[in-house]
mmCIF file of C-alpha atoms in Angstrom:
data_model
loop_
_atom_site.group_PDB
_atom_site.id
_atom_site.type_symbol
_atom_site.label_atom_id
_atom_site.label_comp_id
_atom_site.label_asym_id
_atom_site.label_seq_id
_atom_site.Cartn_x
_atom_site.Cartn_y
_atom_site.Cartn_z
ATOM 1 C CA UNK A 1 -32.631 21.328 -54.353
ATOM 2 C CA UNK A 2 -28.860 20.585 -54.615
ATOM 3 C CA UNK A 3 -27.283 20.087 -58.163
ATOM 4 C CA UNK A 4 -25.217 17.421 -57.609
ATOM 5 C CA UNK A 5 -23.279 17.975 -60.935
ATOM 6 C CA UNK A 6 -22.151 21.343 -59.706
ATOM 7 C CA UNK A 7 -21.084 19.853 -56.448
ATOM 8 C CA UNK A 8 -19.314 17.202 -58.134
ATOM 9 C CA UNK A 9 -17.571 19.711 -60.472
ATOM 10 C CA UNK A 10 -16.414 21.913 -57.298
ATOM 11 C CA UNK A 11 -15.195 18.475 -55.908
ATOM 12 C CA UNK A 12 -12.713 17.597 -59.290
ATOM 13 C CA UNK A 13 -11.513 21.135 -58.780
ATOM 14 C CA UNK A 14 -10.707 20.913 -55.161
ATOM 15 C CA UNK A 15 -8.810 17.447 -56.062
ATOM 16 C CA UNK A 16 -6.893 19.195 -58.654
ATOM 17 C CA UNK A 17 -5.847 21.721 -56.264
ATOM 18 C CA UNK A 18 -5.107 19.650 -53.443
ATOM 19 C CA UNK A 19 -2.993 17.046 -55.978
ATOM 20 C CA UNK A 20 -0.982 19.975 -57.379
ATOM 21 C CA UNK A 21 -0.041 21.926 -53.884
ATOM 22 C CA UNK A 22 2.969 23.710 -53.683
ATOM 23 C CA UNK A 23 6.032 22.292 -51.149
ATOM 24 C CA UNK A 24 5.671 22.945 -47.497
ATOM 25 C CA UNK A 25 1.849 22.882 -47.740
ATOM 26 C CA UNK A 26 1.024 20.173 -45.310
ATOM 27 C CA UNK A 27 -2.522 20.826 -44.342
ATOM 28 C CA UNK A 28 -4.598 20.834 -47.594
ATOM 29 C CA UNK A 29 -7.818 22.206 -45.792
ATOM 30 C CA UNK A 30 -5.524 24.838 -44.045
ATOM 31 C CA UNK A 31 -4.213 25.916 -47.611
ATOM 32 C CA UNK A 32 -7.609 26.275 -48.830
ATOM 33 C CA UNK A 33 -9.061 28.280 -45.763
ATOM 34 C CA UNK A 34 -5.990 30.502 -45.492
ATOM 35 C CA UNK A 35 -4.731 31.434 -49.048
ATOM 36 C CA UNK A 36 -5.763 34.751 -50.134
ATOM 37 C CA UNK A 37 -4.486 34.125 -53.820
ATOM 38 C CA UNK A 38 -2.283 36.995 -53.576
ATOM 39 C CA UNK A 39 -0.007 36.037 -56.209
ATOM 40 C CA UNK A 40 3.258 36.381 -53.810
ATOM 41 C CA UNK A 41 4.349 32.592 -54.252
ATOM 42 C CA UNK A 42 3.837 32.715 -57.827
ATOM 43 C CA UNK A 43 5.873 35.992 -58.413
ATOM 44 C CA UNK A 44 8.842 34.759 -56.293
ATOM 45 C CA UNK A 45 9.238 31.348 -57.882
ATOM 46 C CA UNK A 46 12.423 31.658 -59.817
ATOM 47 C CA UNK A 47 11.419 28.488 -61.592
ATOM 48 C CA UNK A 48 7.792 29.838 -62.871
ATOM 49 C CA UNK A 49 6.391 26.424 -62.170
ATOM 50 C CA UNK A 50 3.778 28.097 -59.898
ATOM 51 C CA UNK A 51 0.548 29.039 -61.674
ATOM 52 C CA UNK A 52 -2.827 30.332 -60.975
ATOM 53 C CA UNK A 53 -5.004 27.627 -60.892
ATOM 54 C CA UNK A 54 -8.780 26.791 -60.353
ATOM 55 C CA UNK A 55 -10.512 29.045 -58.048
ATOM 56 C CA UNK A 56 -7.320 31.425 -58.283
ATOM 57 C CA UNK A 57 -5.522 29.229 -56.102
ATOM 58 C CA UNK A 58 -1.747 28.771 -56.790
ATOM 59 C CA UNK A 59 -0.688 25.149 -58.006
ATOM 60 C CA UNK A 60 2.509 23.529 -59.472
ATOM 61 C CA UNK A 61 2.383 23.038 -63.010
ATOM 62 C CA UNK A 62 5.585 20.486 -63.813
ATOM 63 C CA UNK A 63 4.844 20.839 -67.410
ATOM 64 C CA UNK A 64 6.828 24.186 -67.092
ATOM 65 C CA UNK A 65 9.785 22.765 -65.127
ATOM 66 C CA UNK A 66 11.097 21.248 -62.062
ATOM 67 C CA UNK A 67 10.933 22.281 -58.598
ATOM 68 C CA UNK A 68 14.351 23.070 -56.850
ATOM 69 C CA UNK A 69 13.017 23.335 -53.238
ATOM 70 C CA UNK A 70 14.188 26.769 -53.169
ATOM 71 C CA UNK A 71 11.748 27.890 -50.471
ATOM 72 C CA UNK A 72 11.032 31.341 -52.009
ATOM 73 C CA UNK A 73 7.407 30.306 -52.447
ATOM 74 C CA UNK A 74 7.156 29.712 -48.571
ATOM 75 C CA UNK A 75 9.154 32.565 -47.396
ATOM 76 C CA UNK A 76 7.087 35.262 -49.518
ATOM 77 C CA UNK A 77 3.660 34.218 -48.100
ATOM 78 C CA UNK A 78 2.062 36.015 -45.450
ATOM 79 C CA UNK A 79 -0.736 33.615 -44.620
ATOM 80 C CA UNK A 80 -0.488 30.681 -41.978
ATOM 81 C CA UNK A 81 -0.352 28.021 -44.698
ATOM 82 C CA UNK A 82 3.157 26.579 -45.182
ATOM 83 C CA UNK A 83 5.482 24.289 -42.776
ATOM 84 C CA UNK A 84 9.175 25.221 -42.069
ATOM 85 C CA UNK A 85 11.394 24.574 -44.882
ATOM 86 C CA UNK A 86 13.635 22.994 -42.646
ATOM 87 C CA UNK A 87 11.091 19.914 -42.854
ATOM 88 C CA UNK A 88 10.758 17.794 -45.842
ATOM 89 C CA UNK A 89 8.925 19.569 -48.597
ATOM 90 C CA UNK A 90 6.415 17.030 -49.345
ATOM 91 C CA UNK A 91 5.766 13.419 -49.723
ATOM 92 C CA UNK A 92 5.088 13.537 -53.497
ATOM 93 C CA UNK A 93 7.157 10.868 -55.869
ATOM 94 C CA UNK A 94 7.069 10.293 -59.718
ATOM 95 C CA UNK A 95 4.843 7.373 -60.699
ATOM 96 C CA UNK A 96 5.101 5.886 -64.370
ATOM 97 C CA UNK A 97 2.224 4.514 -66.083
ATOM 98 C CA UNK A 98 1.887 1.834 -68.686
ATOM 99 C CA UNK A 99 2.054 4.647 -71.261
ATOM 100 C CA UNK A 100 5.531 4.794 -70.921
ATOM 101 C CA UNK A 101 7.202 3.969 -74.568
ATOM 102 C CA UNK A 102 9.383 1.121 -72.848
ATOM 103 C CA UNK A 103 6.144 -1.125 -72.339
ATOM 104 C CA UNK A 104 5.691 -0.799 -76.139
ATOM 105 C CA UNK A 105 9.641 -1.913 -76.528
ATOM 106 C CA UNK A 106 10.451 1.566 -77.737
ATOM 107 C CA UNK A 107 13.782 2.856 -76.570
ATOM 108 C CA UNK A 108 13.475 6.011 -74.552
ATOM 109 C CA UNK A 109 15.268 7.174 -71.222
ATOM 110 C CA UNK A 110 14.300 10.914 -71.167
ATOM 111 C CA UNK A 111 12.949 10.622 -67.646
ATOM 112 C CA UNK A 112 16.257 8.840 -66.372
ATOM 113 C CA UNK A 113 18.209 11.517 -68.258
ATOM 114 C CA UNK A 114 16.673 14.574 -66.527
ATOM 115 C CA UNK A 115 16.699 13.407 -62.961
ATOM 116 C CA UNK A 116 19.036 15.244 -60.962
ATOM 117 C CA UNK A 117 18.959 12.624 -58.201
ATOM 118 C CA UNK A 118 19.437 9.736 -60.442
ATOM 119 C CA UNK A 119 16.198 8.150 -58.887
ATOM 120 C CA UNK A 120 15.512 6.449 -62.214
ATOM 121 C CA UNK A 121 17.224 3.302 -63.283
ATOM 122 C CA UNK A 122 16.677 0.845 -66.096
ATOM 123 C CA UNK A 123 17.344 -2.821 -66.424
ATOM 124 C CA UNK A 124 20.109 -4.153 -68.732
ATOM 125 C CA UNK A 125 18.543 -4.307 -72.037
ATOM 126 C CA UNK A 126 17.439 -1.880 -74.741
ATOM 127 C CA UNK A 127 13.623 -1.294 -74.026
ATOM 128 C CA UNK A 128 13.791 -1.907 -70.415
ATOM 129 C CA UNK A 129 11.350 -0.036 -68.116
ATOM 130 C CA UNK A 130 12.621 2.582 -65.816
ATOM 131 C CA UNK A 131 12.443 1.562 -62.195
ATOM 132 C CA UNK A 132 12.099 4.512 -59.319
ATOM 133 C CA UNK A 133 14.131 4.370 -56.626
ATOM 134 C CA UNK A 134 11.632 5.853 -54.042
ATOM 135 C CA UNK A 135 14.376 6.704 -51.332
ATOM 136 C CA UNK A 136 16.125 8.994 -53.747
ATOM 137 C CA UNK A 137 12.878 10.298 -55.535
ATOM 138 C CA UNK A 138 12.517 13.841 -54.178
ATOM 139 C CA UNK A 139 9.311 14.353 -56.455
ATOM 140 C CA UNK A 140 10.900 17.391 -58.199
ATOM 141 C CA UNK A 141 9.084 16.656 -61.294
ATOM 142 C CA UNK A 142 12.300 17.277 -63.575
ATOM 143 C CA UNK A 143 11.124 13.779 -65.164
ATOM 144 C CA UNK A 144 7.593 14.831 -66.017
ATOM 145 C CA UNK A 145 8.222 17.503 -68.752
ATOM 146 C CA UNK A 146 10.590 15.259 -70.859
ATOM 147 C CA UNK A 147 8.180 12.413 -70.942
ATOM 148 C CA UNK A 148 6.981 12.305 -74.760
ATOM 149 C CA UNK A 149 3.899 10.377 -73.685
ATOM 150 C CA UNK A 150 3.090 11.856 -70.217
ATOM 151 C CA UNK A 151 3.334 8.524 -68.972
ATOM 152 C CA UNK A 152 4.788 10.261 -65.375
ATOM 153 C CA UNK A 153 2.955 11.710 -62.733
ATOM 154 C CA UNK A 154 3.758 13.327 -59.207
ATOM 155 C CA UNK A 155 1.689 12.110 -56.719
ATOM 156 C CA UNK A 156 1.389 11.722 -53.081
ATOM 157 C CA UNK A 157 3.157 8.838 -51.438
ATOM 158 C CA UNK A 158 3.288 8.668 -47.732
#
């Protein structure tokens, strides 16, 4: 008999891995099938944001910093996992939830101040909610860590 709770636990772990994939990983199933968990991408990342995740698979942890899209993770991998680094790194963008302090009329612009692409802007006024220019946002995660309320996530946006 199949234990549904165990199957759902695996499904949640798989979703966590897939939601935090490295740049230039376009085929999620190919990644899960071919990644040998050798850690070459982890050791080659100069930003140290690639960590060992569930099941030993490498994942991005934006709480440790931002991705500079240097391509070293893809260059160091010997497996058929990554697309060419000349292509767009990924289709991730920043998303701001209602946990943002601006929704509570609290002044905070830490996300905008940390964005190297200047993709976050604020309307005139002290407690303006940040707006994301999706054309400028590259999903690097620079805005993630500075947010004091964890209101920002980096998610697929195709």
